[in-house]
Short mmCIF file of C-alpha atoms in Angstrom, two decimals:
data_model
loop_
_atom_site.label_atom_id
_atom_site.label_comp_id
_atom_site.label_asym_id
_atom_site.label_seq_id
_atom_site.Cartn_x
_atom_site.Cartn_y
_atom_site.Cartn_z
CA MET A 1 22.14 27.76 -63.43
CA THR A 2 20.89 24.86 -61.33
CA ILE A 3 17.40 23.54 -60.64
CA HIS A 4 17.10 22.74 -56.94
CA PRO A 5 14.83 20.20 -55.23
CA ILE A 6 11.82 21.78 -53.53
CA VAL A 7 11.43 20.65 -49.94
CA VAL A 8 8.03 19.65 -48.60
CA TYR A 9 6.07 20.56 -45.46
CA GLY A 10 7.81 19.01 -42.46
CA GLU A 11 11.32 20.11 -43.48
CA PRO A 12 12.60 22.25 -40.54
CA VAL A 13 13.84 25.13 -42.74
CA LEU A 14 10.23 25.78 -43.79
CA HIS A 15 9.08 26.23 -40.23
CA ARG A 16 11.51 28.83 -38.90
CA ALA A 17 12.13 32.47 -39.74
CA ALA A 18 14.75 32.99 -42.44
CA ASP A 19 17.94 34.96 -41.85
CA ARG A 20 18.50 38.43 -43.29
CA VAL A 21 20.84 38.67 -46.25
CA THR A 22 23.93 40.75 -45.47
CA GLU A 23 26.18 40.10 -48.48
CA PHE A 24 25.05 41.19 -51.95
CA ASP A 25 27.68 39.31 -53.93
CA ASP A 26 28.11 36.88 -56.83
CA GLU A 27 27.10 33.96 -54.62
CA LEU A 28 23.78 35.67 -53.90
CA ARG A 29 23.22 36.50 -57.56
CA THR A 30 23.88 32.86 -58.50
CA LEU A 31 21.37 31.71 -55.88
CA VAL A 32 18.74 34.12 -57.24
CA ALA A 33 19.38 32.90 -60.82
CA ASP A 34 19.00 29.30 -59.62
CA MET A 35 15.74 30.21 -57.91
CA PHE A 36 14.34 31.69 -61.13
CA GLU A 37 15.39 28.54 -62.98
CA THR A 38 13.76 26.33 -60.36
CA LEU A 39 10.61 28.44 -60.39
CA ALA A 40 10.31 28.17 -64.18
CA ALA A 41 10.78 24.39 -64.08
CA SER A 42 8.15 24.08 -61.33
CA ASN A 43 5.47 25.99 -63.29
CA GLY A 44 4.89 28.06 -60.16
CA VAL A 45 4.38 31.80 -59.70
CA GLY A 46 6.64 32.34 -56.69
CA LEU A 47 9.45 30.61 -54.82
CA ALA A 48 11.08 31.43 -51.49
CA ALA A 49 14.63 30.41 -50.58
CA PRO A 50 13.49 28.19 -47.67
CA GLN A 51 11.59 26.11 -50.22
CA ILE A 52 14.92 25.00 -51.71
CA GLY A 53 16.40 24.47 -48.25
CA VAL A 54 18.12 27.87 -47.93
CA GLY A 55 17.11 29.79 -44.81
CA LYS A 56 17.57 33.29 -46.23
CA GLN A 57 15.09 36.15 -46.73
CA ILE A 58 14.77 35.88 -50.51
CA PHE A 59 11.86 35.16 -52.80
CA VAL A 60 11.39 35.36 -56.56
CA TYR A 61 8.18 35.72 -58.55
CA ASP A 62 7.05 35.52 -62.16
CA ALA A 63 3.33 35.95 -62.79
CA GLU A 64 0.60 38.00 -64.40
CA ASP A 65 -0.71 40.97 -62.41
CA ASP A 66 -4.32 40.98 -63.60
CA VAL A 67 -5.15 44.29 -61.93
CA ALA A 68 -2.25 46.21 -63.50
CA GLN A 69 -2.45 44.06 -66.67
CA VAL A 70 1.29 43.44 -66.75
CA ARG A 71 3.55 40.45 -66.18
CA ARG A 72 5.81 40.94 -63.18
CA ARG A 73 9.09 39.10 -62.67
CA GLY A 74 11.53 39.94 -59.91
CA VAL A 75 13.11 39.25 -56.56
CA PHE A 76 12.66 40.61 -53.05
CA ILE A 77 15.45 40.32 -50.50
CA ASN A 78 14.90 41.23 -46.83
CA PRO A 79 11.36 42.37 -47.65
CA VAL A 80 8.95 44.29 -45.44
CA LEU A 81 5.27 43.83 -46.28
CA VAL A 82 2.29 45.89 -45.12
CA GLY A 83 -1.18 44.72 -46.10
CA SER A 84 -4.69 46.08 -45.91
CA LYS A 85 -7.08 44.54 -43.38
CA VAL A 86 -7.94 40.95 -44.22
CA PRO A 87 -11.67 40.84 -45.04
CA ASP A 88 -14.00 39.08 -42.62
CA GLY A 89 -15.97 36.00 -43.56
CA ARG A 90 -15.29 32.62 -45.07
CA PRO A 91 -12.96 32.32 -48.05
CA ASP A 92 -14.52 31.47 -51.40
CA PRO A 93 -13.21 28.06 -52.56
CA ASP A 94 -13.51 29.15 -56.21
CA ASP A 95 -11.82 32.55 -55.99
CA GLU A 96 -9.62 32.43 -52.88
CA SER A 97 -7.84 29.07 -52.98
CA GLU A 98 -4.08 28.73 -52.74
CA GLY A 99 -1.59 26.01 -53.47
CA CYS A 100 2.08 25.74 -52.57
CA LEU A 101 5.06 24.05 -54.18
CA SER A 102 6.00 22.80 -50.70
CA VAL A 103 2.54 21.30 -50.14
CA PRO A 104 2.24 19.35 -53.41
CA VAL A 105 -1.13 18.31 -54.86
CA LEU A 106 -3.28 20.16 -52.31
CA ASP A 107 -4.98 23.55 -52.30
CA PHE A 108 -7.25 25.22 -49.77
CA PRO A 109 -9.26 28.47 -49.50
CA LEU A 110 -7.72 31.32 -47.49
CA LYS A 111 -8.60 34.97 -46.91
CA ARG A 112 -5.80 37.44 -47.68
CA SER A 113 -5.32 41.21 -47.76
CA GLU A 114 -6.61 42.71 -51.02
CA LYS A 115 -3.77 45.24 -51.27
CA VAL A 116 -0.15 45.18 -50.08
CA THR A 117 2.91 47.38 -50.15
CA ILE A 118 6.22 45.53 -50.18
CA ASN A 119 9.70 47.03 -49.92
CA GLY A 120 13.09 45.34 -50.05
CA LYS A 121 16.28 44.94 -52.06
CA ASP A 122 17.12 43.24 -55.33
CA GLU A 123 20.12 40.95 -55.88
CA ASN A 124 22.37 43.98 -56.41
CA GLY A 125 21.34 45.66 -53.17
CA GLU A 126 19.14 48.26 -54.90
CA THR A 127 15.97 49.34 -53.09
CA ILE A 128 12.73 48.19 -54.74
CA SER A 129 9.06 48.65 -53.92
CA LEU A 130 5.70 47.41 -55.18
CA VAL A 131 2.09 48.26 -54.40
CA VAL A 132 -0.17 45.51 -55.75
CA GLU A 133 -3.75 44.29 -55.44
CA GLY A 134 -5.83 41.19 -55.95
CA TRP A 135 -4.28 37.88 -56.89
CA PHE A 136 -0.79 39.31 -57.19
CA ALA A 137 -1.06 40.69 -53.65
CA ARG A 138 -1.89 37.11 -52.60
CA ILE A 139 1.34 35.87 -54.20
CA MET A 140 3.38 38.49 -52.33
CA GLN A 141 1.80 37.55 -49.00
CA HIS A 142 2.27 33.83 -49.63
CA GLU A 143 5.98 34.21 -50.41
CA TYR A 144 6.58 36.72 -47.61
CA ASP A 145 5.02 34.25 -45.16
CA HIS A 146 7.58 31.63 -46.20
CA LEU A 147 10.33 33.93 -44.93
CA GLN A 148 8.61 34.09 -41.54
CA GLY A 149 8.44 30.29 -41.28
CA THR A 150 4.71 30.23 -42.06
CA LEU A 151 3.02 28.23 -44.81
CA TYR A 152 -0.44 29.08 -46.07
CA VAL A 153 -1.86 25.89 -44.52
CA ASP A 154 -0.81 27.24 -41.11
CA ARG A 155 -3.32 30.10 -41.59
CA LEU A 156 -6.41 28.10 -42.59
CA GLN A 157 -9.78 28.60 -40.89
CA ASP A 158 -11.05 25.75 -38.71
CA LYS A 159 -13.06 23.85 -41.36
CA TRP A 160 -10.17 23.85 -43.81
CA LYS A 161 -7.60 23.31 -41.07
CA ARG A 162 -9.30 20.03 -40.14
CA ARG A 163 -9.32 18.96 -43.77
CA TRP A 164 -5.64 19.90 -44.11
CA LYS A 165 -4.72 17.81 -41.06
CA ARG A 166 -6.40 14.77 -42.62
CA GLU A 167 -4.71 15.34 -45.97
CA GLN A 168 -1.37 16.06 -44.30
CA LYS A 169 -1.45 12.67 -42.62
CA ALA A 170 -2.63 10.90 -45.78
CA GLU A 171 0.11 12.47 -47.94
CA GLY A 172 2.83 12.03 -45.29
CA TYR A 173 3.57 15.76 -45.10
CA ASN A 174 4.75 15.67 -41.51
CA VAL A 175 8.31 14.37 -41.66
CA PRO A 176 11.57 15.96 -42.84
CA GLY A 177 13.47 14.72 -45.85
CA VAL A 178 10.72 14.84 -48.49
CA SER A 179 11.35 16.83 -51.68
CA TRP A 180 10.63 16.84 -55.42
CA LEU A 181 12.76 18.00 -58.33
CA PRO A 182 11.01 20.24 -60.87
CA GLY A 183 11.53 19.22 -64.47
CA THR A 184 12.55 15.71 -63.44
CA ASP A 185 9.90 14.35 -61.07
CA PRO A 186 6.25 14.26 -62.22
CA ASP A 187 4.61 17.65 -61.75
CA PRO A 188 2.52 17.22 -58.57
CA PHE A 189 0.05 19.86 -59.78
CA GLY A 190 -0.42 18.32 -63.23
CA HIS A 191 0.88 21.29 -65.20
CA GLY A 192 1.47 20.38 -68.81
CA GLU A 193 -0.39 17.07 -68.71
CA ASP A 194 -2.68 18.20 -71.53
CA ASP A 195 0.35 19.10 -73.62
CA GLU A 196 1.89 15.70 -73.00
CA GLU A 197 -1.31 13.94 -73.98
CA ASP A 198 -1.41 15.84 -77.30
#
């Protein structure tokens, strides 16, 4: 398995819809295994193929589902997602903030559907389905958006959108060719820093 660099906002593959997967073969299974390896090294909860520069409709996830009280780990290929109505109002910065491996360091509040149904295929072409709520539903929406060429910062409300634009310019997240390598480059979100200090 191989850990891939994660590309950063501004890379064209992140900003266009991904292509459907048509071949469920060993090459696909290797890619999915690499994505799981990259996700683990990144300390993230989800990773979409465009984030490693591959414009295909694939995302992997590995995270706690607090509502169902189980840990979920899996892959969705060519997914279709249907969500409940996004609640009105302003997002709560404490409870509704998101971050993204392709927007290192930053996080912003964003309203999402509380419940989603997602259907797709696994790496062997088998049909899979999930109905999830709460934070795990947020993960599914975030990764699904990546396959549509949308990042969470593209959905921010006006106040947070203005702040994002300032931060985007300050961090240089507006040009192609920027990436970071999980497990090699410093973790941009500071995961594990406490462990290192001990």
